[in-house]
Coordinates of C-alpha atoms and ligand atoms in Angstrom, one line a residue:
M90 CA 13.7 9.1 -6.2
C91 CA 17.3 8.0 -6.6
G92 CA 19.3 6.8 -3.7
I93 CA 22.7 8.3 -2.7
G94 CA 25.1 6.3 -0.6
A95 CA 28.6 7.5 0.2
C96 CA 31.2 6.4 2.8
L97 CA 34.5 7.6 4.1
S98 CA 36.7 5.4 6.4
L99 CA 39.0 7.4 8.7
L100 CA 41.0 4.2 9.2
G101 CA 41.7 3.9 5.5
L102 CA 39.6 0.7 5.2
N103 CA 38.1 -0.3 1.9
V104 CA 34.6 1.1 1.7
A105 CA 33.3 -0.3 -1.6
P106 CA 31.3 -3.1 0.1
K107 CA 29.6 -0.6 2.4
V108 CA 28.8 1.9 -0.4
L109 CA 27.3 -1.0 -2.3
K110 CA 25.3 -2.2 0.7
M111 CA 24.0 1.4 1.2
I112 CA 22.7 1.7 -2.3
K113 CA 21.2 -1.8 -2.1
N114 CA 19.4 -0.7 1.1
L115 CA 18.1 2.3 -0.8
E116 CA 17.0 0.4 -3.9
Y117 CA 13.4 1.2 -3.0
R118 CA 14.1 4.8 -4.1
G119 CA 14.9 3.8 -7.7
Y120 CA 16.4 0.9 -9.5
D121 CA 16.8 1.4 -13.2
S122 CA 20.6 1.8 -13.1
A123 CA 23.3 2.0 -10.5
G124 CA 27.0 2.9 -10.1
L125 CA 29.9 3.5 -7.8
A126 CA 32.9 5.8 -7.9
M127 CA 35.9 5.3 -5.7
I128 CA 39.2 7.2 -5.3
T129 CA 41.7 4.4 -5.7
P130 CA 45.0 3.9 -3.9
D131 CA 46.7 4.7 -7.3
G132 CA 45.1 8.1 -7.2
I133 CA 42.4 7.8 -9.9
I134 CA 38.7 7.8 -9.8
D135 CA 37.3 4.4 -10.7
V136 CA 33.8 4.7 -12.0
R137 CA 31.7 1.6 -12.7
K138 CA 28.0 1.9 -13.7
D139 CA 25.3 0.5 -15.9
K140 CA 21.6 0.1 -16.3
G141 CA 19.9 -2.8 -14.5
K142 CA 19.3 -4.0 -11.0
I143 CA 22.1 -3.7 -8.5
A144 CA 22.3 -7.5 -7.8
D145 CA 22.9 -8.1 -11.5
L146 CA 25.4 -5.2 -11.9
E147 CA 27.3 -6.4 -8.8
I148 CA 28.2 -9.6 -10.7
K149 CA 28.8 -7.8 -14.0
L150 CA 30.9 -4.9 -12.7
R151 CA 32.3 -6.5 -9.5
F152 CA 31.6 -3.4 -7.4
S153 CA 32.8 -4.9 -4.1
E154 CA 36.2 -5.5 -5.6
M155 CA 36.7 -1.7 -6.1
K156 CA 39.4 -0.2 -3.9
G157 CA 39.6 2.9 -1.8
F158 CA 38.6 4.4 1.6
I159 CA 36.4 7.0 0.0
G160 CA 33.5 6.3 -2.3
I161 CA 30.1 7.4 -3.6
G162 CA 27.2 5.3 -5.0
H163 CA 23.9 5.8 -6.6
T164 CA 20.7 3.9 -7.6
R165 CA 18.8 5.8 -10.2
W166 CA 15.1 6.6 -11.0
A167 CA 15.4 8.4 -14.3
T168 CA 14.1 11.9 -14.7
H169 CA 16.3 13.4 -17.5
G170 CA 17.7 11.1 -20.1
A171 CA 16.9 7.5 -21.0
V172 CA 17.8 4.5 -18.8
S173 CA 21.2 3.7 -20.1
K174 CA 24.8 3.1 -19.1
R175 CA 26.0 6.6 -19.8
N176 CA 23.1 8.3 -18.1
A177 CA 23.7 6.2 -14.9
H178 CA 25.5 8.0 -12.0
P179 CA 28.2 8.8 -11.0
H180 CA 29.0 11.5 -13.5
V181 CA 32.4 13.0 -14.1
D182 CA 34.0 16.2 -15.4
C183 CA 36.3 16.3 -18.5
S184 CA 39.4 15.5 -16.6
R185 CA 37.8 12.7 -14.5
C186 CA 38.9 14.5 -11.4
I187 CA 35.5 15.0 -10.0
A188 CA 32.7 12.5 -9.6
V189 CA 29.1 13.4 -8.6
V190 CA 26.0 11.5 -7.6
H191 CA 22.7 13.5 -7.5
N192 CA 19.1 13.2 -6.5
G193 CA 16.7 15.9 -7.7
I194 CA 16.3 18.0 -10.8
I195 CA 18.6 20.8 -11.9
E196 CA 16.1 23.1 -13.6
N197 CA 18.6 25.4 -15.3
Y198 CA 20.8 22.7 -16.7
I199 CA 20.1 23.5 -20.3
E200 CA 21.5 27.1 -19.9
L201 CA 24.4 25.9 -17.8
R202 CA 25.2 23.2 -20.3
K203 CA 25.3 25.6 -23.2
E204 CA 27.6 28.0 -21.3
L205 CA 29.9 25.2 -20.3
E206 CA 30.0 23.7 -23.8
A207 CA 30.8 27.1 -25.2
K208 CA 33.8 27.1 -22.8
G209 CA 35.0 23.7 -24.2
H210 CA 33.5 21.2 -21.8
I211 CA 32.6 17.9 -23.5
F212 CA 29.3 16.3 -22.3
T213 CA 28.7 12.6 -22.7
T214 CA 25.2 12.1 -21.2
E215 CA 21.7 13.4 -21.5
T216 CA 21.3 14.1 -17.8
D217 CA 20.9 17.3 -15.9
T218 CA 23.4 16.0 -13.3
E219 CA 26.4 16.1 -15.7
V220 CA 26.5 19.9 -15.6
I221 CA 27.6 19.7 -11.9
P222 CA 31.0 18.1 -12.3
H223 CA 31.7 20.4 -15.3
L224 CA 30.6 23.5 -13.5
I225 CA 32.8 22.7 -10.5
E226 CA 35.7 22.0 -12.9
E227 CA 35.1 25.4 -14.6
N228 CA 34.9 27.2 -11.2
L229 CA 38.2 25.5 -10.1
K230 CA 39.9 27.7 -12.7
H231 CA 39.6 30.7 -10.4
H232 CA 39.6 28.9 -7.0
D233 CA 42.6 27.1 -5.4
N234 CA 40.3 25.6 -2.8
F235 CA 37.9 22.8 -4.0
F236 CA 35.3 23.7 -1.4
N237 CA 35.1 27.3 -2.6
A238 CA 34.7 26.1 -6.2
F239 CA 32.0 23.7 -5.0
E240 CA 30.2 26.4 -3.1
E241 CA 30.2 28.8 -6.1
S242 CA 28.9 26.0 -8.3
I243 CA 26.1 25.1 -5.9
K244 CA 25.0 28.8 -5.8
Q245 CA 24.6 28.6 -9.6
L246 CA 22.2 25.7 -9.5
K247 CA 18.4 26.1 -9.7
G248 CA 16.1 23.3 -8.8
A249 CA 16.3 20.5 -6.3
Y250 CA 19.4 18.5 -5.3
A251 CA 21.0 16.2 -2.9
L252 CA 24.7 15.7 -3.9
A253 CA 27.7 13.7 -2.8
V254 CA 30.9 14.6 -4.6
I255 CA 34.5 13.2 -4.5
T256 CA 37.5 14.7 -6.1
L257 CA 41.2 14.1 -6.8
K258 CA 41.8 17.8 -5.9
D259 CA 41.0 17.1 -2.3
P260 CA 40.9 13.3 -2.1
S261 CA 40.3 12.7 1.6
K262 CA 36.9 14.4 1.8
I263 CA 33.3 13.7 0.6
F264 CA 31.5 16.9 -0.2
F265 CA 27.8 17.2 0.0
A266 CA 25.0 19.7 -0.6
R267 CA 21.2 19.6 0.0
F268 CA 18.4 21.7 -1.4
F269 CA 14.8 20.2 -1.3
S270 CA 16.0 16.6 -1.9
P271 CA 16.7 14.7 1.3
L272 CA 20.2 14.0 2.5
V273 CA 21.4 12.8 5.9
I274 CA 24.8 12.0 7.5
G275 CA 25.5 9.0 9.6
I276 CA 28.2 9.2 12.2
G277 CA 29.8 5.7 12.6
E278 CA 32.9 4.3 14.4
C279 CA 35.7 6.1 12.5
E280 CA 33.4 6.2 9.5
Y281 CA 31.0 8.7 7.9
Y282 CA 28.1 7.9 5.7
I283 CA 26.1 10.2 3.5
A284 CA 22.8 9.0 2.2
S285 CA 19.4 9.9 0.9
D286 CA 17.7 8.1 3.8
I287 CA 18.5 6.7 7.2
P288 CA 17.9 2.9 6.4
A289 CA 21.0 3.1 4.1
F290 CA 23.4 2.9 7.1
L291 CA 21.2 1.7 10.0
E292 CA 23.3 -1.5 10.4
W293 CA 26.3 0.6 11.3
T294 CA 25.0 3.6 13.2
R295 CA 21.8 5.2 14.5
K296 CA 23.5 8.6 15.0
V297 CA 22.3 11.0 12.4
I298 CA 22.6 14.6 11.3
I299 CA 19.7 15.7 9.2
L300 CA 20.8 18.3 6.7
H301 CA 18.7 21.4 6.0
D302 CA 18.0 23.2 2.8
G303 CA 21.0 25.2 1.7
D304 CA 23.5 23.1 3.7
I305 CA 26.7 22.3 2.0
G306 CA 29.9 20.9 3.5
F307 CA 32.2 17.9 3.7
V308 CA 33.1 15.0 6.0
S309 CA 36.8 14.3 6.6
K310 CA 39.3 13.7 9.5
E311 CA 38.3 17.2 10.7
G312 CA 34.8 16.0 11.3
V313 CA 31.6 17.2 9.7
I314 CA 31.8 20.8 8.4
I315 CA 28.5 22.3 7.4
K316 CA 27.9 25.8 6.0
N317 CA 24.5 27.1 5.1
I318 CA 24.6 29.1 1.9
F319 CA 21.6 31.2 2.8
D320 CA 23.0 32.3 6.2
N321 CA 26.5 32.3 4.8
T322 CA 27.8 30.8 8.1
I323 CA 29.2 27.6 9.4
V324 CA 26.3 25.9 11.3
N325 CA 26.1 23.2 14.0
R326 CA 23.5 20.6 13.3
D327 CA 22.3 18.3 16.1
V328 CA 23.3 14.7 16.1
I329 CA 20.2 12.7 16.8
T330 CA 19.9 9.1 17.7
V331 CA 17.1 7.5 15.8
E332 CA 14.9 4.8 17.4
W333 CA 14.7 2.7 14.3
T334 CA 16.8 -0.5 14.5
K335 CA 18.7 -2.4 11.9
E336 CA 16.2 -5.3 12.2
M337 CA 13.4 -3.0 11.2
A338 CA 15.1 -2.3 7.9
E339 CA 15.7 -6.0 7.2
K340 CA 13.3 -8.7 5.7
G341 CA 13.4 -10.8 8.8
G342 CA 12.7 -14.1 7.1
F343 CA 9.9 -12.8 4.8
D344 CA 10.2 -13.2 1.1
H345 CA 9.6 -9.5 0.5
F346 CA 9.6 -6.3 2.5
M347 CA 6.0 -5.6 1.5
L348 CA 4.8 -8.9 3.1
K349 CA 6.8 -8.2 6.3
E350 CA 5.4 -4.7 6.4
I351 CA 1.8 -6.0 6.0
Y352 CA 2.5 -8.3 8.9
E353 CA 4.0 -5.6 11.0
Q354 CA 0.9 -3.4 10.9
P355 CA -0.6 -4.4 14.3
V356 CA 2.6 -3.4 16.1
G357 CA 3.0 -0.3 13.9
V358 CA -0.6 0.8 14.8
K359 CA -0.1 0.1 18.5
R360 CA 3.1 2.1 18.6
T361 CA 1.6 4.9 16.5
V362 CA -1.4 5.3 18.8
M363 CA 0.9 5.4 21.9
M364 CA 3.2 8.0 20.2
T365 CA 0.3 10.1 19.0
E366 CA -1.1 10.3 22.5
K367 CA 2.2 11.8 23.6
Q368 CA 2.3 14.3 20.8
M369 CA -1.2 15.7 21.1
Q370 CA -0.3 18.9 22.9
G371 CA -1.5 21.9 20.9
V372 CA -3.2 19.8 18.2
L373 CA -6.8 20.4 19.2
E374 CA -6.1 24.1 19.7
I375 CA -5.0 24.3 16.2
L376 CA -8.0 22.5 14.8
E377 CA -10.5 24.2 17.1
N378 CA -9.6 27.7 15.8
A379 CA -9.6 26.7 12.2
N380 CA -11.9 28.2 9.7
D381 CA -11.3 25.6 6.9
I382 CA -9.3 22.4 7.4
Y383 CA -7.6 20.8 4.4
L384 CA -5.9 17.4 4.4
V385 CA -3.2 17.4 1.7
A386 CA -1.3 14.4 0.5
A387 CA -0.4 12.1 -2.5
G388 CA -1.0 8.5 -3.4
T389 CA -1.7 6.2 -0.4
S390 CA -1.3 9.1 2.0
F391 CA -4.1 10.9 0.1
Y392 CA -6.4 7.9 0.6
A393 CA -5.6 8.0 4.3
S394 CA -6.4 11.7 4.2
L395 CA -9.7 11.0 2.4
H396 CA -10.5 8.6 5.1
G397 CA -9.8 11.5 7.5
Q398 CA -12.3 13.7 5.7
Y399 CA -15.0 11.1 5.8
A400 CA -14.3 10.2 9.5
F401 CA -14.3 13.9 10.5
S402 CA -17.6 14.3 8.8
V403 CA -19.1 11.5 10.9
Y404 CA -18.6 13.8 13.9
G405 CA -19.8 16.9 12.1
F406 CA -16.3 18.4 11.6
K407 CA -15.9 19.9 8.1
S408 CA -12.6 19.2 6.3
R409 CA -11.5 18.5 2.7
A410 CA -8.9 16.1 1.4
I411 CA -7.1 17.4 -1.6
I412 CA -4.5 15.7 -3.8
A413 CA -1.3 17.7 -3.2
S414 CA -0.5 18.3 -6.9
E415 CA -3.9 19.8 -7.4
F416 CA -4.0 21.8 -4.2
I417 CA -2.8 25.2 -5.5
E418 CA -5.1 25.3 -8.6
E419 CA -8.1 23.8 -6.7
V420 CA -8.2 25.9 -3.6
G421 CA -4.9 27.8 -3.3
S422 CA -6.5 31.2 -3.8
F423 CA -8.9 30.6 -0.9
I424 CA -6.4 29.8 1.8
D425 CA -5.7 32.4 4.5
E426 CA -4.3 32.6 8.0
D427 CA -7.5 31.2 9.6
D428 CA -7.1 27.9 7.8
V429 CA -5.3 24.7 8.8
I430 CA -3.6 22.3 6.5
I431 CA -2.9 18.8 7.6
G432 CA 0.0 17.5 5.5
V433 CA 0.1 13.7 5.5
S434 CA 3.3 12.1 4.1
Q435 CA 5.1 8.9 4.9
S436 CA 8.4 10.2 3.7
G437 CA 7.9 13.8 4.6
E438 CA 9.7 14.6 1.4
T439 CA 7.1 14.3 -1.4
A440 CA 7.6 17.4 -3.5
D441 CA 4.0 17.9 -4.4
T442 CA 2.9 17.8 -0.8
L443 CA 5.7 20.1 0.3
K444 CA 4.8 22.6 -2.4
A445 CA 1.2 22.7 -1.4
L446 CA 2.1 23.1 2.2
R447 CA 4.6 25.9 1.4
H448 CA 1.9 27.7 -0.5
G449 CA -0.5 27.4 2.5
K450 CA 2.2 28.6 4.8
D451 CA 3.0 31.6 2.7
K452 CA -0.7 32.5 2.9
G453 CA -0.5 32.3 6.7
A454 CA -2.3 28.9 7.2
R455 CA -1.1 26.8 10.1
I456 CA 0.4 23.4 9.2
L457 CA 0.0 20.2 11.0
A458 CA 2.2 17.4 9.7
V459 CA 1.7 13.6 10.0
T460 CA 4.8 11.7 8.9
N461 CA 6.9 8.6 9.5
V462 CA 10.3 10.2 9.2
V463 CA 11.9 12.3 12.0
G464 CA 13.6 15.4 10.6
S465 CA 12.1 15.1 7.2
A466 CA 11.4 18.3 5.2
I467 CA 7.7 18.4 6.2
T468 CA 8.7 18.5 9.9
R469 CA 10.6 21.8 9.3
L470 CA 7.6 23.4 7.5
A471 CA 5.0 22.5 10.1
D472 CA 3.8 24.3 13.2
K473 CA 3.0 21.0 14.8
V474 CA 4.3 17.5 13.9
I475 CA 3.0 14.0 14.7
I476 CA 5.6 11.3 14.1
M477 CA 4.1 7.9 13.5
G478 CA 5.5 4.7 14.9
A479 CA 5.3 2.5 11.8
G480 CA 9.0 2.1 11.5
P481 CA 11.0 2.3 8.3
E482 CA 9.0 1.3 5.3
I483 CA 11.2 -0.2 2.6
G484 CA 8.6 -1.8 0.2
V485 CA 7.8 0.8 -2.4
A486 CA 4.1 0.2 -1.9
A487 CA 2.9 1.9 1.2
T488 CA 1.1 -0.6 3.6
K489 CA 1.9 -0.2 7.3
T490 CA 2.2 3.6 6.9
F491 CA -1.4 3.7 5.5
T492 CA -2.8 2.1 8.6
S493 CA -0.6 4.2 10.9
Q494 CA -1.8 7.4 9.1
V495 CA -5.4 6.3 9.6
A496 CA -4.7 5.6 13.3
V497 CA -3.2 9.1 13.8
L498 CA -6.1 10.8 12.1
N499 CA -8.7 8.7 14.0
Y500 CA -6.9 9.3 17.3
I501 CA -6.9 13.1 16.7
L502 CA -10.6 12.9 15.6
L503 CA -11.7 10.9 18.6
E504 CA -9.9 13.3 21.1
W505 CA -11.5 16.2 19.3
A506 CA -15.0 14.6 19.3
K507 CA -14.6 13.9 23.1
E508 CA -13.9 17.6 23.6
H509 CA -17.2 18.3 21.8
G510 CA -19.2 16.1 24.1
Y511 CA -19.3 12.9 22.0
D512 CA -19.1 9.6 23.9
V513 CA -16.2 8.0 22.1
E514 CA -14.6 6.2 25.0
L515 CA -15.4 2.8 23.6
L516 CA -13.9 3.6 20.2
L517 CA -10.8 5.1 21.8
D518 CA -10.3 2.1 24.0
K519 CA -10.8 -0.2 21.0
L520 CA -8.2 1.8 19.0
R521 CA -5.7 1.6 21.9
N522 CA -6.2 -1.9 23.0
R523 CA -8.3 -4.1 20.6
V524 CA -7.4 -3.0 17.1
P525 CA -3.8 -4.6 17.0
E526 CA -5.2 -7.9 18.1
D527 CA -8.0 -7.8 15.5
M528 CA -5.5 -6.7 12.8
E529 CA -3.4 -9.7 13.6
A530 CA -6.3 -12.1 13.3
T531 CA -7.3 -10.5 10.0
I532 CA -3.8 -10.9 8.6
R533 CA -3.7 -14.6 9.6
E534 CA -7.2 -15.5 8.3
T535 CA -7.3 -13.4 5.1
D536 CA -3.9 -14.3 3.8
E537 CA -5.1 -17.9 3.2
A538 CA -8.2 -16.6 1.4
A539 CA -6.0 -14.3 -0.7
K540 CA -3.8 -17.2 -1.8
Q541 CA -7.0 -19.0 -3.0
L542 CA -8.4 -16.1 -4.8
V543 CA -5.2 -15.3 -6.6
E544 CA -5.6 -18.5 -8.6
M545 CA -8.6 -16.9 -10.3
I546 CA -7.7 -13.2 -10.3
H547 CA -4.1 -13.3 -11.5
K548 CA -5.4 -14.1 -15.1
K549 CA -7.6 -11.1 -15.2
G550 CA -6.8 -7.8 -16.9
N551 CA -9.1 -5.5 -15.1
A552 CA -11.0 -5.1 -11.8
Y553 CA -13.3 -2.6 -10.1
Y554 CA -12.9 -1.8 -6.4
L555 CA -16.2 -0.3 -5.1
G556 CA -17.0 1.4 -1.8
R557 CA -19.3 4.0 -0.4
G558 CA -18.8 6.4 2.5
L559 CA -16.1 5.2 4.8
G560 CA -15.6 2.2 2.5
L561 CA -14.6 4.4 -0.5
P562 CA -11.0 5.3 0.6
I563 CA -10.4 1.7 1.4
A564 CA -11.6 0.6 -2.1
L565 CA -9.4 3.3 -3.7
E566 CA -6.4 2.3 -1.7
G567 CA -7.0 -1.4 -2.4
A568 CA -7.1 -0.7 -6.2
L569 CA -4.0 1.4 -6.0
K570 CA -2.1 -1.5 -4.4
M571 CA -3.2 -4.0 -7.0
K572 CA -2.4 -1.6 -9.9
E573 CA 1.0 -0.6 -8.7
I574 CA 2.5 -3.9 -7.8
A575 CA 0.6 -6.5 -9.8
Y576 CA 0.1 -4.3 -12.9
L577 CA -3.5 -5.4 -13.1
H578 CA -5.7 -2.5 -14.1
A579 CA -7.7 -1.9 -11.0
E580 CA -10.1 1.0 -10.7
G581 CA -11.4 2.3 -7.4
Y582 CA -14.8 3.9 -7.7
P583 CA -17.7 5.2 -5.6
A584 CA -20.2 2.3 -5.7
G585 CA -23.1 4.6 -6.3
E586 CA -21.3 6.2 -9.2
S587 CA -20.5 3.0 -10.9
K588 CA -23.8 2.8 -12.8
H589 CA -23.0 6.1 -14.4
G590 CA -20.5 4.7 -16.8
P591 CA -18.0 2.1 -15.4
I592 CA -20.7 -0.6 -15.5
A593 CA -20.4 -0.6 -19.3
L594 CA -17.2 -2.7 -19.0
V595 CA -18.7 -5.4 -16.9
E596 CA -19.2 -8.7 -18.5
P597 CA -19.3 -12.3 -17.2
G598 CA -16.3 -13.0 -14.9
F599 CA -15.3 -9.3 -14.5
P600 CA -13.9 -9.0 -10.9
I601 CA -15.8 -6.6 -8.6
I602 CA -14.2 -6.1 -5.2
A603 CA -16.8 -4.6 -2.9
V604 CA -15.9 -3.0 0.4
V605 CA -19.1 -3.5 2.5
L606 CA -19.5 -1.8 5.9
K607 CA -22.7 -2.5 7.9
D608 CA -23.5 1.2 8.1
A609 CA -26.0 3.6 6.8
V610 CA -25.1 2.9 3.1
Y611 CA -25.1 -0.9 3.5
D612 CA -28.3 -1.4 1.5
K613 CA -27.1 0.9 -1.2
M614 CA -23.8 -1.1 -1.5
H615 CA -26.0 -4.2 -2.0
I616 CA -27.8 -2.4 -4.8
A617 CA -24.5 -1.7 -6.6
I618 CA -23.4 -5.3 -6.1
E619 CA -26.7 -6.6 -7.5
E620 CA -26.3 -4.3 -10.5
M621 CA -22.8 -5.7 -11.2
K622 CA -23.9 -9.3 -10.4
S623 CA -26.8 -9.2 -12.9
R624 CA -24.2 -8.4 -15.6
G625 CA -22.1 -11.4 -14.7
G626 CA -19.6 -9.5 -12.5
Y627 CA -17.7 -11.9 -10.2
I628 CA -18.3 -10.4 -6.7
I629 CA -15.5 -10.5 -4.2
S630 CA -16.6 -8.8 -0.9
V631 CA -14.8 -7.6 2.1
C632 CA -17.3 -7.7 4.9
E633 CA -17.8 -8.3 8.6
K634 CA -17.7 -11.9 9.8
S635 CA -21.4 -11.7 10.9
D636 CA -22.6 -10.2 7.6
D637 CA -24.2 -13.3 6.0
K638 CA -26.3 -11.3 3.7
T639 CA -23.3 -9.9 1.8
K640 CA -21.6 -13.2 1.8
K641 CA -24.6 -14.8 0.2
L642 CA -24.5 -12.2 -2.6
S643 CA -20.8 -12.8 -3.2
N644 CA -18.9 -15.3 -5.3
F645 CA -16.0 -15.0 -2.9
Y646 CA -15.6 -13.1 0.4
F647 CA -12.9 -12.0 2.8
D648 CA -14.3 -11.5 6.3
V649 CA -13.0 -9.1 8.8
P650 CA -13.9 -8.9 12.5
T651 CA -17.4 -7.7 13.3
G652 CA -17.6 -4.3 14.9
Y653 CA -15.5 -2.3 12.4
S654 CA -18.3 -0.6 10.4
N655 CA -17.1 2.7 11.7
I656 CA -14.1 5.0 11.5
L657 CA -11.8 2.2 12.5
A658 CA -12.8 0.3 9.3
P659 CA -9.6 0.8 7.2
L660 CA -7.5 -0.7 9.9
V661 CA -8.9 -4.2 9.2
Y662 CA -10.7 -3.9 5.8
I663 CA -7.5 -2.9 3.9
I664 CA -5.6 -5.9 5.0
P665 CA -7.1 -8.5 2.6
L666 CA -6.8 -6.1 -0.2
Q667 CA -3.1 -5.5 0.5
L668 CA -2.5 -9.3 0.7
L669 CA -4.5 -9.9 -2.5
A670 CA -2.3 -7.4 -4.3
Y671 CA 0.9 -8.9 -2.9
R672 CA -0.1 -12.5 -3.7
T673 CA -1.3 -11.5 -7.2
A674 CA 2.0 -9.7 -7.9
V675 CA 4.0 -12.7 -6.8
K676 CA 1.9 -15.1 -8.9
R677 CA 2.3 -12.8 -11.9
G678 CA 6.1 -12.9 -11.5
C679 CA 6.3 -9.2 -10.5
D680 CA 8.7 -8.0 -7.8
P681 CA 6.3 -6.4 -5.2
D682 CA 9.1 -4.5 -3.5
K683 CA 10.3 -2.8 -6.7
P684 CA 7.4 -2.1 -9.0
R685 CA 8.4 -0.9 -12.4
N686 CA 8.6 2.9 -13.0
L687 CA 7.9 3.6 -9.3
A688 CA 10.1 4.9 -6.5
K689 CA 9.5 5.6 -2.9
S690 CA 9.8 9.3 -1.9
V691 CA 8.8 11.2 -5.0
T692 CA 11.0 14.3 -4.6
V693 CA 10.2 15.8 -8.0
E694 CA 7.0 17.6 -9.0
Ligands
F6R551 C1 1.6 4.0 -2.9 C2 2.7 4.8 -2.6 C3 2.7 6.2 -3.1 C4 2.9 7.2 -1.9 C5 2.9 8.7 -2.4 C6 3.1 9.6 -1.3 O1 1.8 2.7 -2.4 O2 3.6 4.5 -1.9 O3 1.5 6.5 -3.8 O4 1.8 7.0 -1.0 O5 4.0 8.8 -3.3 O6 4.2 9.4 -0.6 P1 4.4 10.0 0.9 O7 3.5 9.4 1.8 O8 5.9 9.7 1.2 O9 4.2 11.5 0.8

């Protein structure tokens, strides 16, 4: 949801190329328009912005030729106002003395705008953000000091924001503020970076300050000054060194981040299992004493959570996975202090998930968070946190974080089942030692098959993804991948339910992707396949290597290693479906890393 990148060089070096690189590194957060603002050596603010992808704008607007040792940049995912040049960030005040980049939504912008217009401010955009530079300009009328005017303005804002601001009134500082939307500061060699996410500046520094809600301040020769507006005091935030490396946030020879991230899954899962093992202290105690357990998440993280629910149920543990944006209306009134909510979020910043968790926390429930991002908002809400080892995920479509989330939930479950007397040593051993190897083989083998199938499927307009039991979350996730990056209408459905309506659409050649596990519902999956087949459906199965019966029923199949018709299934079964979506997107000329209308980290409700 919009990417902010800002840089200050204490040596007076030109920072435009770095600001540009930062917003490019954050393009996964939004990419409908982009812009930079620099304080130039001649003492003006140079603003260049337009709609379009950064690479095109770079040529058109010559961003890297901009001059100045202090600059801010933005890559946009529109919330208020059309995608247009004037609505692109940065936004300025009437006197062009203040430039602002913003991520989030200012909820009271209509009132503020009316008040400011009444005072003579001229607005030139449809955005909520534009009220901020005008508001600061207005408050400067009764403050000599820019920071004081900035602080007063921030206190008047309602909603969510991460901001970076430069001004000719105090031209050697970058001002910042954070409330709900993420913002971090990178401490480099004689340089400061301010960004929405750590990968923006990983190539220059791994030293990071994670800002908290209510933090405002500035970077300058004096260092990093942070004040929390709720405590009304200057605060010291720890500088942490992140373990992510620059290589992790680069494509490393792959055509797209998504493909690289699919291929990184075996390593990600291995690291995640090792890390989860070290973070288990207190987890089982929380679960053991729970009355009700809810898993709360959005999108792909929801499908990992749904897997959690089905897997918990295999061992007789009751839990319920709920879509974060439905949580309050669906079960909010039942939550109390005896309940546990497991919040699952790659970014740790998804507004819907955070809102559901805050609701639960206010009612006294304990919160267990599973996330990929150290210091993200979810980690500050939770009583206990498990950080995954997937590494930074840059492709907008979640892939390696899905399998890492499944690995965490499975690991927790197996430890819990062990406590309850189940003999799960073999599965635990497999998760620790065998799964990465089997994932690697699955990637290698099914990528070739995906390339073949693409020749047929890329021409289709629709597909069903069917699964039952543990196969259902895999089918749902497979369909989401296809839909979001290849723009092929793919619907995930419980196989048994497909005869109650969806089958009406099936005609000769209609693709049916069937996720077939050799478990208690194996025969029932075959019944659903037969029903589709007898109406001409083109059956594409994902099944175990030894499952000849399913292969015979199918027009095409992907086989995964035998021995995964259990809670470990998603770790291998999802791989061909990720690869099929990726290969279809490429074949259809779509950019899998930047699907239209989507952005990673959905920080608005
Ligand atoms: C799908 C995808 C989204 C996210 C969802 C939740 O590929 O990336 O559906 O899964 O927005 O995001 P997190 O996990 O960051 O809470």
